[in-house]
Coordinates of C-alpha atoms in Angstrom, one line a residue:
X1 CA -17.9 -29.5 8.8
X2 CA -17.2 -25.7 7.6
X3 CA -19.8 -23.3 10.0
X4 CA -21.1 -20.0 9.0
X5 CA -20.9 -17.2 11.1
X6 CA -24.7 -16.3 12.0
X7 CA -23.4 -12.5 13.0
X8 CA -25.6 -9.9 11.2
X9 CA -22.6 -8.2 9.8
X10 CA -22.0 -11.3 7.5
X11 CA -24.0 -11.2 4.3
X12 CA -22.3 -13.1 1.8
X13 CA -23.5 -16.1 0.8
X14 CA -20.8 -19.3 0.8
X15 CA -21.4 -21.8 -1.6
X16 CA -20.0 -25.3 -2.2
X17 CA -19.4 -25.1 -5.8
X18 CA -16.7 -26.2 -8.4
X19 CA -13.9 -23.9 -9.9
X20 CA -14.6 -23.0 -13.6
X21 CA -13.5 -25.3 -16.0
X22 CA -12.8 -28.3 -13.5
X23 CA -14.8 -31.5 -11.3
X24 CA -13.0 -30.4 -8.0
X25 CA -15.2 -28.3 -5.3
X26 CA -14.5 -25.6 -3.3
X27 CA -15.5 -23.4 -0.7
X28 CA -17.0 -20.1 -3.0
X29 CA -17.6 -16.4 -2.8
X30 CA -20.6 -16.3 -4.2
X31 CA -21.6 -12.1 -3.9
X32 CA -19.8 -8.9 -4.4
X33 CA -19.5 -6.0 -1.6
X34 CA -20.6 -8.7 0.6
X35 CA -18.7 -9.7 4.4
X36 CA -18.1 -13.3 4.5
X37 CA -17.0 -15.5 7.7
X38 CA -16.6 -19.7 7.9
X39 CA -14.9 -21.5 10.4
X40 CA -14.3 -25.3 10.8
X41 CA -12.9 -26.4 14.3
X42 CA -10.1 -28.9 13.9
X43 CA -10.0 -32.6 15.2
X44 CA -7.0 -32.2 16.8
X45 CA -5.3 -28.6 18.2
X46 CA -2.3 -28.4 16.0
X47 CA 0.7 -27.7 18.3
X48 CA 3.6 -24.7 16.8
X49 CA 5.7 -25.3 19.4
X50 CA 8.0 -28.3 18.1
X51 CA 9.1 -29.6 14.7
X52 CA 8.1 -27.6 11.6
X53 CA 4.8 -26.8 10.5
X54 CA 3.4 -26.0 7.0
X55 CA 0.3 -24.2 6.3
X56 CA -1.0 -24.2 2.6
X57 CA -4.2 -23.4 1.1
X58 CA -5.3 -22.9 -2.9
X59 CA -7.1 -19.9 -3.8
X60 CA -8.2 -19.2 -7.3
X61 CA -9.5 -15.4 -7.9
X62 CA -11.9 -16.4 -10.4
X63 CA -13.1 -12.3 -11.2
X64 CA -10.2 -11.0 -10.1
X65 CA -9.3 -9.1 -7.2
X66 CA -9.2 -5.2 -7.0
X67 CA -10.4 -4.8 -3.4
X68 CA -10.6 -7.5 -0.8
X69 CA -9.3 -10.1 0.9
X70 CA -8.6 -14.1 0.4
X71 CA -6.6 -15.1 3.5
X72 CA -7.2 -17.1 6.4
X73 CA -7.1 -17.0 10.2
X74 CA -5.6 -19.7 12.2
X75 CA -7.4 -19.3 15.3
X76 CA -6.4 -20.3 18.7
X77 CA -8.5 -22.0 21.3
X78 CA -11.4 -19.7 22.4
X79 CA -12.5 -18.5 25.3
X80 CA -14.8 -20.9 27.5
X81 CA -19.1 -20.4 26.4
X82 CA -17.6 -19.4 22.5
X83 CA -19.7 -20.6 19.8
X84 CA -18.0 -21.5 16.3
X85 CA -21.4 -20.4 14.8
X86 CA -20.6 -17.0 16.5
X87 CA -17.1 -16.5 14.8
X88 CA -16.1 -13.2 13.7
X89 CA -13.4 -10.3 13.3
X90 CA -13.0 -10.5 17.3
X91 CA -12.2 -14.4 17.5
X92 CA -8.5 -14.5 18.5
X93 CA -5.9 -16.0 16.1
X94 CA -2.7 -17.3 16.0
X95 CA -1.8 -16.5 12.4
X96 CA -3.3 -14.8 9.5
X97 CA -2.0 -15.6 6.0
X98 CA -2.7 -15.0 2.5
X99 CA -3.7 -12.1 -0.3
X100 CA -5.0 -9.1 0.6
X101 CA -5.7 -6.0 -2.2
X102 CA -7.0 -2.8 -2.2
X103 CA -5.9 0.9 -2.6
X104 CA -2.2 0.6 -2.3
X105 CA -2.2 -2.5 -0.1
X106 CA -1.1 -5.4 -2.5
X107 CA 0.5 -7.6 -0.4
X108 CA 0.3 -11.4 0.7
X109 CA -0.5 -11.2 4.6
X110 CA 1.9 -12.9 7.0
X111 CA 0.5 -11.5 10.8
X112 CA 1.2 -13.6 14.0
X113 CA -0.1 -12.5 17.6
X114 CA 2.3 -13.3 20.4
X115 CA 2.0 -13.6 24.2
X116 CA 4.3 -10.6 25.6
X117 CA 5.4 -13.3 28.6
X118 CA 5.7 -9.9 31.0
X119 CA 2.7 -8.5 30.4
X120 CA 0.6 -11.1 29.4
X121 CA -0.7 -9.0 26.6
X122 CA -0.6 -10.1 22.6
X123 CA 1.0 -8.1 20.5
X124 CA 0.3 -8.3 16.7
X125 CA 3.1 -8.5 14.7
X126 CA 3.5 -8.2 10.5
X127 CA 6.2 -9.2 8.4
X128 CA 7.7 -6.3 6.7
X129 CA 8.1 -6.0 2.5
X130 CA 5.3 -9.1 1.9
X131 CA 5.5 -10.8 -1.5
X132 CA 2.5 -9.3 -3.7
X133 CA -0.4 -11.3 -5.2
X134 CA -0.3 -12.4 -8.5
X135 CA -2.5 -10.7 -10.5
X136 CA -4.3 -13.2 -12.6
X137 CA -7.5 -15.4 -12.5
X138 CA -5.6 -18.9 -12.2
X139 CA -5.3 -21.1 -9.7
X140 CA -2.5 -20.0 -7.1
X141 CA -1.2 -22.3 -3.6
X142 CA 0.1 -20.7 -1.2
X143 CA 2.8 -21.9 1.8
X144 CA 4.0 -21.1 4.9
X145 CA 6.4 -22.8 6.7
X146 CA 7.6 -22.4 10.1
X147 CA 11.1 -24.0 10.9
X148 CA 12.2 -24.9 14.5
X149 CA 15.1 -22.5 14.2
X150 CA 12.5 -19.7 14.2
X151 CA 12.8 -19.5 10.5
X152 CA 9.9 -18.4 8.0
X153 CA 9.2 -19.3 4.4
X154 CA 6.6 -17.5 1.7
X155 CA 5.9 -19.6 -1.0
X156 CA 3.5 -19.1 -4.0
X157 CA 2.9 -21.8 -6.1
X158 CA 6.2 -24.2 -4.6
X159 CA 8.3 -21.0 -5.4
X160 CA 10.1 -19.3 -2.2
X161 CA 9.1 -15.6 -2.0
X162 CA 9.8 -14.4 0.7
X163 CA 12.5 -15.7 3.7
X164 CA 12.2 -14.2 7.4
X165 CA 13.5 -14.6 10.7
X166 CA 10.7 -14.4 14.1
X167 CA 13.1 -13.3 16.0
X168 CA 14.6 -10.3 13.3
X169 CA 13.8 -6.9 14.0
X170 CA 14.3 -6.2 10.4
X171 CA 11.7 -8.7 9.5
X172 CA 8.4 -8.1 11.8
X173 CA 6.9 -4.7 12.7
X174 CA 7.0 -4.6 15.7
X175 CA 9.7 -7.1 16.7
X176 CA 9.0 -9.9 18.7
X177 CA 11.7 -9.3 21.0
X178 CA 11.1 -5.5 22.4
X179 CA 14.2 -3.2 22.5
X180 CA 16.2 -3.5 25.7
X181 CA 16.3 0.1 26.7
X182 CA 13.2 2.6 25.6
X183 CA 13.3 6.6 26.0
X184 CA 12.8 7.3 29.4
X185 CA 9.0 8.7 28.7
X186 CA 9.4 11.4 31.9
X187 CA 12.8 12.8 30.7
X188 CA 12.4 16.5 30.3
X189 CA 14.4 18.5 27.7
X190 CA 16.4 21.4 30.1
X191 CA 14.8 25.1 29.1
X192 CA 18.2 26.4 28.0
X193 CA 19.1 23.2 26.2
X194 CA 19.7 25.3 22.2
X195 CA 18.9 23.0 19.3
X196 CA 19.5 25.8 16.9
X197 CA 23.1 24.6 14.6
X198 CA 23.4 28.1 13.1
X199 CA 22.5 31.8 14.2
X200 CA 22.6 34.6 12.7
X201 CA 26.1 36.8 13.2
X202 CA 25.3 39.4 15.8
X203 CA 28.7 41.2 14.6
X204 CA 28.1 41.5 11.1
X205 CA 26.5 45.4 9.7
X206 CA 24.3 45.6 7.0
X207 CA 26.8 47.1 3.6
X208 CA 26.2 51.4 3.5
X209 CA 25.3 50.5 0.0
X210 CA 22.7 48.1 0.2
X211 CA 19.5 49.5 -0.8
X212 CA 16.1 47.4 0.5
X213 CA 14.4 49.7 -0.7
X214 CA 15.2 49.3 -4.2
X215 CA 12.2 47.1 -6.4
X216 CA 12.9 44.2 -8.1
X217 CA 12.2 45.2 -11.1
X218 CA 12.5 48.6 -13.3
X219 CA 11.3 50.3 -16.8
X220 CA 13.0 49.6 -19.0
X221 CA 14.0 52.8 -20.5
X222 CA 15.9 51.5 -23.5
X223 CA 12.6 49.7 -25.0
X224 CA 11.4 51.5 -28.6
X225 CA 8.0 51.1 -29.6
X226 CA 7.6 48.7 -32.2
X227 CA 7.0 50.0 -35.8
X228 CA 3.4 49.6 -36.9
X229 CA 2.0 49.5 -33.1
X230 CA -2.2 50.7 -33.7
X231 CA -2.1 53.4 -30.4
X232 CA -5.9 54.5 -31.6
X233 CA -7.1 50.7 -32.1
X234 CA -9.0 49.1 -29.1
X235 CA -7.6 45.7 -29.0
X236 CA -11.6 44.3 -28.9
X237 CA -14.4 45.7 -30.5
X238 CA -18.2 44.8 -30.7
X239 CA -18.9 42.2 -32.7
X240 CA -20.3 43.8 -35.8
X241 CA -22.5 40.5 -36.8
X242 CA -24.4 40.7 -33.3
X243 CA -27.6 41.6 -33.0
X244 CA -30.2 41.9 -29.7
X245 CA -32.2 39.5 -29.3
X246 CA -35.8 39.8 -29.6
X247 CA -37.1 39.2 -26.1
X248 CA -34.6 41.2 -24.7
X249 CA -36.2 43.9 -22.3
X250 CA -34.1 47.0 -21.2
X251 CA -35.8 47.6 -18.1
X252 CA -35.6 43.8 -17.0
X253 CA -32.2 42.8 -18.5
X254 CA -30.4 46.1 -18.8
X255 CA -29.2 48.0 -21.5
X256 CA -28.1 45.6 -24.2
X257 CA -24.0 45.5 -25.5
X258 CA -22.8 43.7 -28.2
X259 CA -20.7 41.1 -27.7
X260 CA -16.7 41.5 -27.6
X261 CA -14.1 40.2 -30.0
X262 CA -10.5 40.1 -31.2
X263 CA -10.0 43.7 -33.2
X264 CA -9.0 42.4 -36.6
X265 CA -6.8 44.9 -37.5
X266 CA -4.6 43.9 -34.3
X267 CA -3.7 40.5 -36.1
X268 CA -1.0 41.8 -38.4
X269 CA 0.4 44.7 -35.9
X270 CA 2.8 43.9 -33.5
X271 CA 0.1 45.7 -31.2
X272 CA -3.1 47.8 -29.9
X273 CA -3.4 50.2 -27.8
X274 CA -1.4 52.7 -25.5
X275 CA 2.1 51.4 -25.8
X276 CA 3.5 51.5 -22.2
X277 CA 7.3 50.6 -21.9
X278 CA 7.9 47.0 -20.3
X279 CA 9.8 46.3 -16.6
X280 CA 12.8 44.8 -16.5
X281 CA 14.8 43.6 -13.4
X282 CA 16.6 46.0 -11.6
X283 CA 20.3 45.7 -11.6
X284 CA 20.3 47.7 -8.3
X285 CA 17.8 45.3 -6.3
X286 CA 19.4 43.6 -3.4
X287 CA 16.1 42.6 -1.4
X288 CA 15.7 42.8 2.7
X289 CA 19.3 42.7 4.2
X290 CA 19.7 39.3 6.5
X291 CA 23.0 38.7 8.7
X292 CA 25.0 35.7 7.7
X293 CA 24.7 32.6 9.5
X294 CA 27.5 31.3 11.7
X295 CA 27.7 28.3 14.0
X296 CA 25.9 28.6 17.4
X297 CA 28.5 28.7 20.2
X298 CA 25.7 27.2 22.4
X299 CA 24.5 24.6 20.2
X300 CA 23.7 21.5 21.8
X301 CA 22.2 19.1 19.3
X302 CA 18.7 17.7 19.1
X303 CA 17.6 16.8 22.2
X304 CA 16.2 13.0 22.8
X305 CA 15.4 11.5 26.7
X306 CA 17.7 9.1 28.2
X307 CA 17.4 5.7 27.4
X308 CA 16.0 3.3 30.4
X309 CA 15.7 -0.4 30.7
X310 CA 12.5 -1.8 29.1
X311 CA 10.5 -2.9 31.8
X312 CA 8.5 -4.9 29.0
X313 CA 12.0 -6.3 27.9
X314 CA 12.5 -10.1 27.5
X315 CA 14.2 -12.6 25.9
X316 CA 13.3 -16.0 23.6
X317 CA 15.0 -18.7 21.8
X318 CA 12.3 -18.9 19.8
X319 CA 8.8 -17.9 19.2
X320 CA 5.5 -18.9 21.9
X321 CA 2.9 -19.8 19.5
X322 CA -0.3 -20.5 20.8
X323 CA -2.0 -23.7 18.9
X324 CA -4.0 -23.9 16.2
X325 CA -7.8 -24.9 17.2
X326 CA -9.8 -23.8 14.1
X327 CA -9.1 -22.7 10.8
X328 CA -11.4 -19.4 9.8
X329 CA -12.3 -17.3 6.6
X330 CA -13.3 -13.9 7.8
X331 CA -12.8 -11.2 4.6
X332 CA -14.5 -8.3 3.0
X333 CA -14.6 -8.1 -0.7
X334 CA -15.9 -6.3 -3.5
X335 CA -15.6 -9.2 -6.0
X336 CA -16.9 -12.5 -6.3
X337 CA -15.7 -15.7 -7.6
X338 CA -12.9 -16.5 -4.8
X339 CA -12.9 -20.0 -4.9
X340 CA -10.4 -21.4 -1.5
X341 CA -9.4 -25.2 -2.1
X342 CA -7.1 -27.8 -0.5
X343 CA -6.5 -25.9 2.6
X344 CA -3.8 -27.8 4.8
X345 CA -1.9 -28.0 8.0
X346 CA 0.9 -30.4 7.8
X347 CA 4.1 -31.5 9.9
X348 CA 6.4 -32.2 7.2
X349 CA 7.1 -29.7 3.9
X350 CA 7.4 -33.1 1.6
X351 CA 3.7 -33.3 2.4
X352 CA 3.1 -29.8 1.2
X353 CA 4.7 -30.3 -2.2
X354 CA 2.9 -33.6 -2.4
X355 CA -0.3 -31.7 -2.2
X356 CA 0.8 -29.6 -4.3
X357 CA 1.9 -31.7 -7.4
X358 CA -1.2 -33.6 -7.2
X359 CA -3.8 -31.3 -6.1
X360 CA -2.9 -28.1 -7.4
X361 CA -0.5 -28.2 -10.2
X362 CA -2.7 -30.4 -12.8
X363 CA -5.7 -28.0 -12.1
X364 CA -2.4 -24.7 -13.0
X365 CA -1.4 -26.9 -16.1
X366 CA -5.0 -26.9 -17.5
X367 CA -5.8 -22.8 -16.7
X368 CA -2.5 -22.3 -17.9
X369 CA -3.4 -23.8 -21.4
X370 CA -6.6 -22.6 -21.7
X371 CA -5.5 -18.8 -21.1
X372 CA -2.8 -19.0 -23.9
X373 CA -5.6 -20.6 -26.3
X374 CA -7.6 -17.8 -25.2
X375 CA -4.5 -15.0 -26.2
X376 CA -4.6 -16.8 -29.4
X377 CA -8.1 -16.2 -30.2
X378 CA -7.8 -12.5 -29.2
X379 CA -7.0 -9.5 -31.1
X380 CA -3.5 -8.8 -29.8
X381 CA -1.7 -12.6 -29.9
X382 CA 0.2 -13.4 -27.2
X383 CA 0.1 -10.1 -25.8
X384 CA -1.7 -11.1 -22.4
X385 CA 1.6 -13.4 -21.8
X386 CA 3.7 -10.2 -22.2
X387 CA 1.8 -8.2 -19.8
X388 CA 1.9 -11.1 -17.7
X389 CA 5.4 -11.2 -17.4
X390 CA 4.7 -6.8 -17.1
X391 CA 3.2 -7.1 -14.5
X392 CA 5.4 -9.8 -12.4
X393 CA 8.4 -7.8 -13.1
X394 CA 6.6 -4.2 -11.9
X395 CA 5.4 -6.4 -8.4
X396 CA 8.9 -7.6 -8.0
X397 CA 10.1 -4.0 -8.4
X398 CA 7.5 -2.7 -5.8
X399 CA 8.6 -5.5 -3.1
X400 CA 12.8 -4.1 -2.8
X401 CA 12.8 -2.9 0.4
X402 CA 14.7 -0.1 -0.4
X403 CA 12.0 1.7 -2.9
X404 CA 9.3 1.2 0.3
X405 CA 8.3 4.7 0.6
X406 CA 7.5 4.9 -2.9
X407 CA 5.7 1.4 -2.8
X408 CA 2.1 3.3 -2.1
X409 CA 2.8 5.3 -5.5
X410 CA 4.2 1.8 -7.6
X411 CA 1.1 0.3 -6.8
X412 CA -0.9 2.9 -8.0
X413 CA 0.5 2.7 -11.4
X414 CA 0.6 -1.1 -11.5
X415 CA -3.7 -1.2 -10.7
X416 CA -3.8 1.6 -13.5
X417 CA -2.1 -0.5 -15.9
X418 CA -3.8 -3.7 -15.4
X419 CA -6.9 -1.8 -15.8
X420 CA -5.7 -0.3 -18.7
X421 CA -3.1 -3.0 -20.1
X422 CA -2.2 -0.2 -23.5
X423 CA -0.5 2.1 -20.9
X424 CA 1.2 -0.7 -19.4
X425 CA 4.9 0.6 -21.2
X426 CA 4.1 3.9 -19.6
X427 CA 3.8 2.6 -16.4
X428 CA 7.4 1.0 -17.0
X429 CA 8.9 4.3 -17.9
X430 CA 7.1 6.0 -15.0
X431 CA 8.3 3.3 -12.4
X432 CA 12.2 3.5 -14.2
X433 CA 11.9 7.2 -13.2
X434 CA 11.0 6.8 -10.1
X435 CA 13.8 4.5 -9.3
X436 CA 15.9 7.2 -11.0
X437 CA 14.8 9.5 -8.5
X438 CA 15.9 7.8 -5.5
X439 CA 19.8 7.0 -6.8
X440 CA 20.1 10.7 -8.0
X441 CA 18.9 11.9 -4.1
X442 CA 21.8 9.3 -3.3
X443 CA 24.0 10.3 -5.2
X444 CA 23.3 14.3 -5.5
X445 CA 21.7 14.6 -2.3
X446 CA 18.1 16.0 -0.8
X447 CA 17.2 17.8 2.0
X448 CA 19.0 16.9 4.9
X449 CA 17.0 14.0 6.8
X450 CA 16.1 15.6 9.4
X451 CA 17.1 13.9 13.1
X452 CA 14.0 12.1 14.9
X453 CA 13.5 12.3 18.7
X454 CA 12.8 8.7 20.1
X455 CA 9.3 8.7 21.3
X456 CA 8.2 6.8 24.4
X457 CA 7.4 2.8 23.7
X458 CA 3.5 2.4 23.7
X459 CA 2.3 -0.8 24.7
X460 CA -0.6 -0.8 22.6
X461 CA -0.6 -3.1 20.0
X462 CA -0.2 -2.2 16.5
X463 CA -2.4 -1.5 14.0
X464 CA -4.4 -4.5 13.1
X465 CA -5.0 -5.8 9.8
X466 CA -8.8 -4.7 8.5
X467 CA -10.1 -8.5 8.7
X468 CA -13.5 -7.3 8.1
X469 CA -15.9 -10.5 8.1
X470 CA -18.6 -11.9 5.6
X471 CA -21.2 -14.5 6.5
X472 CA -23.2 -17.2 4.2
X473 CA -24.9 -20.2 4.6
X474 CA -24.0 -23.4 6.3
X475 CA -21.9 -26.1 4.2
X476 CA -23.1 -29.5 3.6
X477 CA -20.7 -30.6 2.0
X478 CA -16.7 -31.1 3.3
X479 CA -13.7 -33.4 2.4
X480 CA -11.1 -33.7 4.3
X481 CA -8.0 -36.0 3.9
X482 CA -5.7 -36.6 7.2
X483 CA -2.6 -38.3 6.9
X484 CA 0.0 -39.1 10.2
X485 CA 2.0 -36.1 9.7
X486 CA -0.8 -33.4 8.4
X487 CA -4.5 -32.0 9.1
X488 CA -6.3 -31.2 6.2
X489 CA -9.3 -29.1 6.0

């Protein structure tokens, strides 16, 4: 049986309901701008230790989703006197999978929190370039499976997204496995230690004729008056039409002026006014006199502390998970409609893909079908298909690693377009020059990167992911299906 949190923080009402346009049920968001938070406790802790494990769950963002989240938190066993009914953003998990969009973030969660086996601390750790979340109102499934070999799939809808190593450096921020050495964080840098590359050359003399006193720019003495320049017409006059208005009193408001406008007359000359001969550079400028740079002679390079051994340091042949107790929804959203379905822990992938070719793939076929006779009906035929494919395109070109620290700005385009699906070509062009821009700093070069000082290892975990809860009321309703090799909830 699925709980609601009773916390106050937890608004959002939960309801068992079906998904539009078919008989099966669901677990609903019911509200917007709502906090929602269910848990159901699991009839058996669910080991990660041995073997491989699949987790899969359907969600179907009914109204979309511009800001909010649709994952799920595996949670671990609890601390003794804790109450499911009590669950919330606090209660310790194992894992936390699944879409999460707002702002910039667009991404499809993948967060574990590990035992640091010296320090007994957990550390949260996120896989790095996460598949993004498909952007339509179907029905999507989404699957995670952890190998024995410490190996981690991403799949959406039966399709690999996303392949990762627990153990990779280059796949987790921060790594499971710390760094062997860290900066040594009471290393001082010496007081005559010179990290300045180039000096100005004491030896070299300002030239005898180098003038800073010279402006940049000059009269230009050459300049002629043009033929036809008015010197005794104003370039505005009063307006002649203007006249003061009735209630206008001197002694309260002043005296009264007419209006200004363009002097008529003006229009055809090539000007009004004094002529006054225009500036031009001067040939004779040379600007403050600065000595040339040469190469320090005492130039030691960038300082950076020793390295010492990480006390924190240790070593695994694979990942520590704790088990799986309880299966949690805990999410803040602006939009309502999310509709989570099928949601399943199983001990063997072929039981996965069962699920999903009988479960979730007849319920695809059907939303599928009815969306294109929907584009048919509309004004623009089959024009939702070609955005469609837009749009997977643009979030496959926002997850290369390589265009990461542009990712923020991608994203911000792709929302404007889907909001806006005219501009969406624009936003192609926009993204093409963007790329653009990176390959010419490659190939042309930027500023020079500039060389970063290793700071001191914190142990404080990283940031953690905003699972900010919801709440509801309690579920009467709840089907389950166990097999040998799976728990379903």
């Amino acid at each position: 049986r699925w709980v609601v949190s009773v916390k106050d923080d937890y608004t959002g009402e939960w309801k068992h309901s079906k998904s539009e346009g078919h008989d099966d049920y669901g677990l609903l968001v019911s509200e917007k701008a709502r906090k929602y938070a269910i848990v159901k406790e699991l009839d058996e802790i669910v080991s990660l230790k041995d073997g491989t494990i699949a987790l899969q769950y359907e969600v179907r963002l009914q109204n979309g989703l511009e800001c909010g989240g649709a994952y799920l938190k595996y949670l671990r066993p609890q601390d003794a006197g804790w109450k499911v009914k009590e669950f919330d953003n606090d209660s310790p998990y194992t894992i936390m999978f699944g879409p999460d969009k707002c702002g910039s973030t667009n991404k499809v969660h993948f967060i574990f929190k590990h035992k640091n086996p010296k320090t007994g601390e957990y550390v949260e750790h996120h896989l790095k370039f996460p598949p993004s979340v498909p952007y339509d109102k179907l029905s999507h499934v989404y699957t995670a499976v952890l190998k024995p070999d410490s190996e981690l799939r991403i799949l959406i809808d039966g399709e690999e997204k996303k392949k990762a190593n627990f153990l990779s450096a280059e796949d987790f921020e921060p790594p499971l496995i710390p760094p062997k050495t860290i900066p040594d964080p009471d290393d001082k840098k010496p007081e005559d230690w010179d990290e300045q590359e180039k000096i100005p050359d004491p030896d070299a003399v300002k030239p005898d004729d180098w003038d800073e006193d010279a402006p940049m720019e000059i009269v230009d003495e050459d300049a002629v008056k043009p033929e036809g320049w008015l010197d005794d017409e104003p370039e505005e006059i009063d307006d002649p039409e203007a006249t003061k208005p009735e209630d206008w009193d001197n002694e309260e408001d002043g005296e009264w002026e007419a209006p200004k406008i363009d002097n008529p007359k003006c229009e055809l000359a090539p000007g009004c006014g004094e002529w006054k001969r225009p500036m031009k550079r001067n040939p004779a400028y040379k600007g403050k006199w600065h000595a040339p740079l040469i190469d320090n002679p005492n130039y030691k390079g960038i300082w950076k502390p020793q390295e010492i051994p990480n006390p924190d340091y240790f070593e695994l042949e694979r990942p520590q998970f704790d088990p799986i107790a309880a299966i949690g929804i805990e999410i803040w959203t602006m939009q309502d409609g999310i509709l989570f379905d099928n949601i399943l822990i199983a001990s063997d992938e072929k039981v996965a893909k069962t699920y999903r070719e009988t479960t979730w793939k007849p319920k695809f076929e059907v939303e599928k079908e009815k969306q294109k006779e929907e584009d048919k009906d509309s004004d623009s035929p089959g024009l939702s298909a070609v955005h469609k494919k837009a749009f997977d395109v643009l979030y496959m070109i926002a997850d290369v690693p390589f265009l990461d620290p542009y990712k923020p700005k991608i994203l911000d385009l792709i929302e404007k377009a889907e909001k806006q699906p005219n501009i969406t070509i624009g936003v192609l062009v926009s993204i093409v020059v963007i790329i653009l821009t990176f390959f010419f700093k490659i190939l042309f070069g930027g500023k020079k990167p500039a060389v970063n000082v290793p700071e001191p290892r914190s142990e404080a975990a990283p940031e953690t992911s905003d699972g900010q809860g919801s709440g509801g009321d309690k579920e009467d309703e709840d089907e389950d299906e166990d097999e040998e090799e799976e728990t379903a909830a």
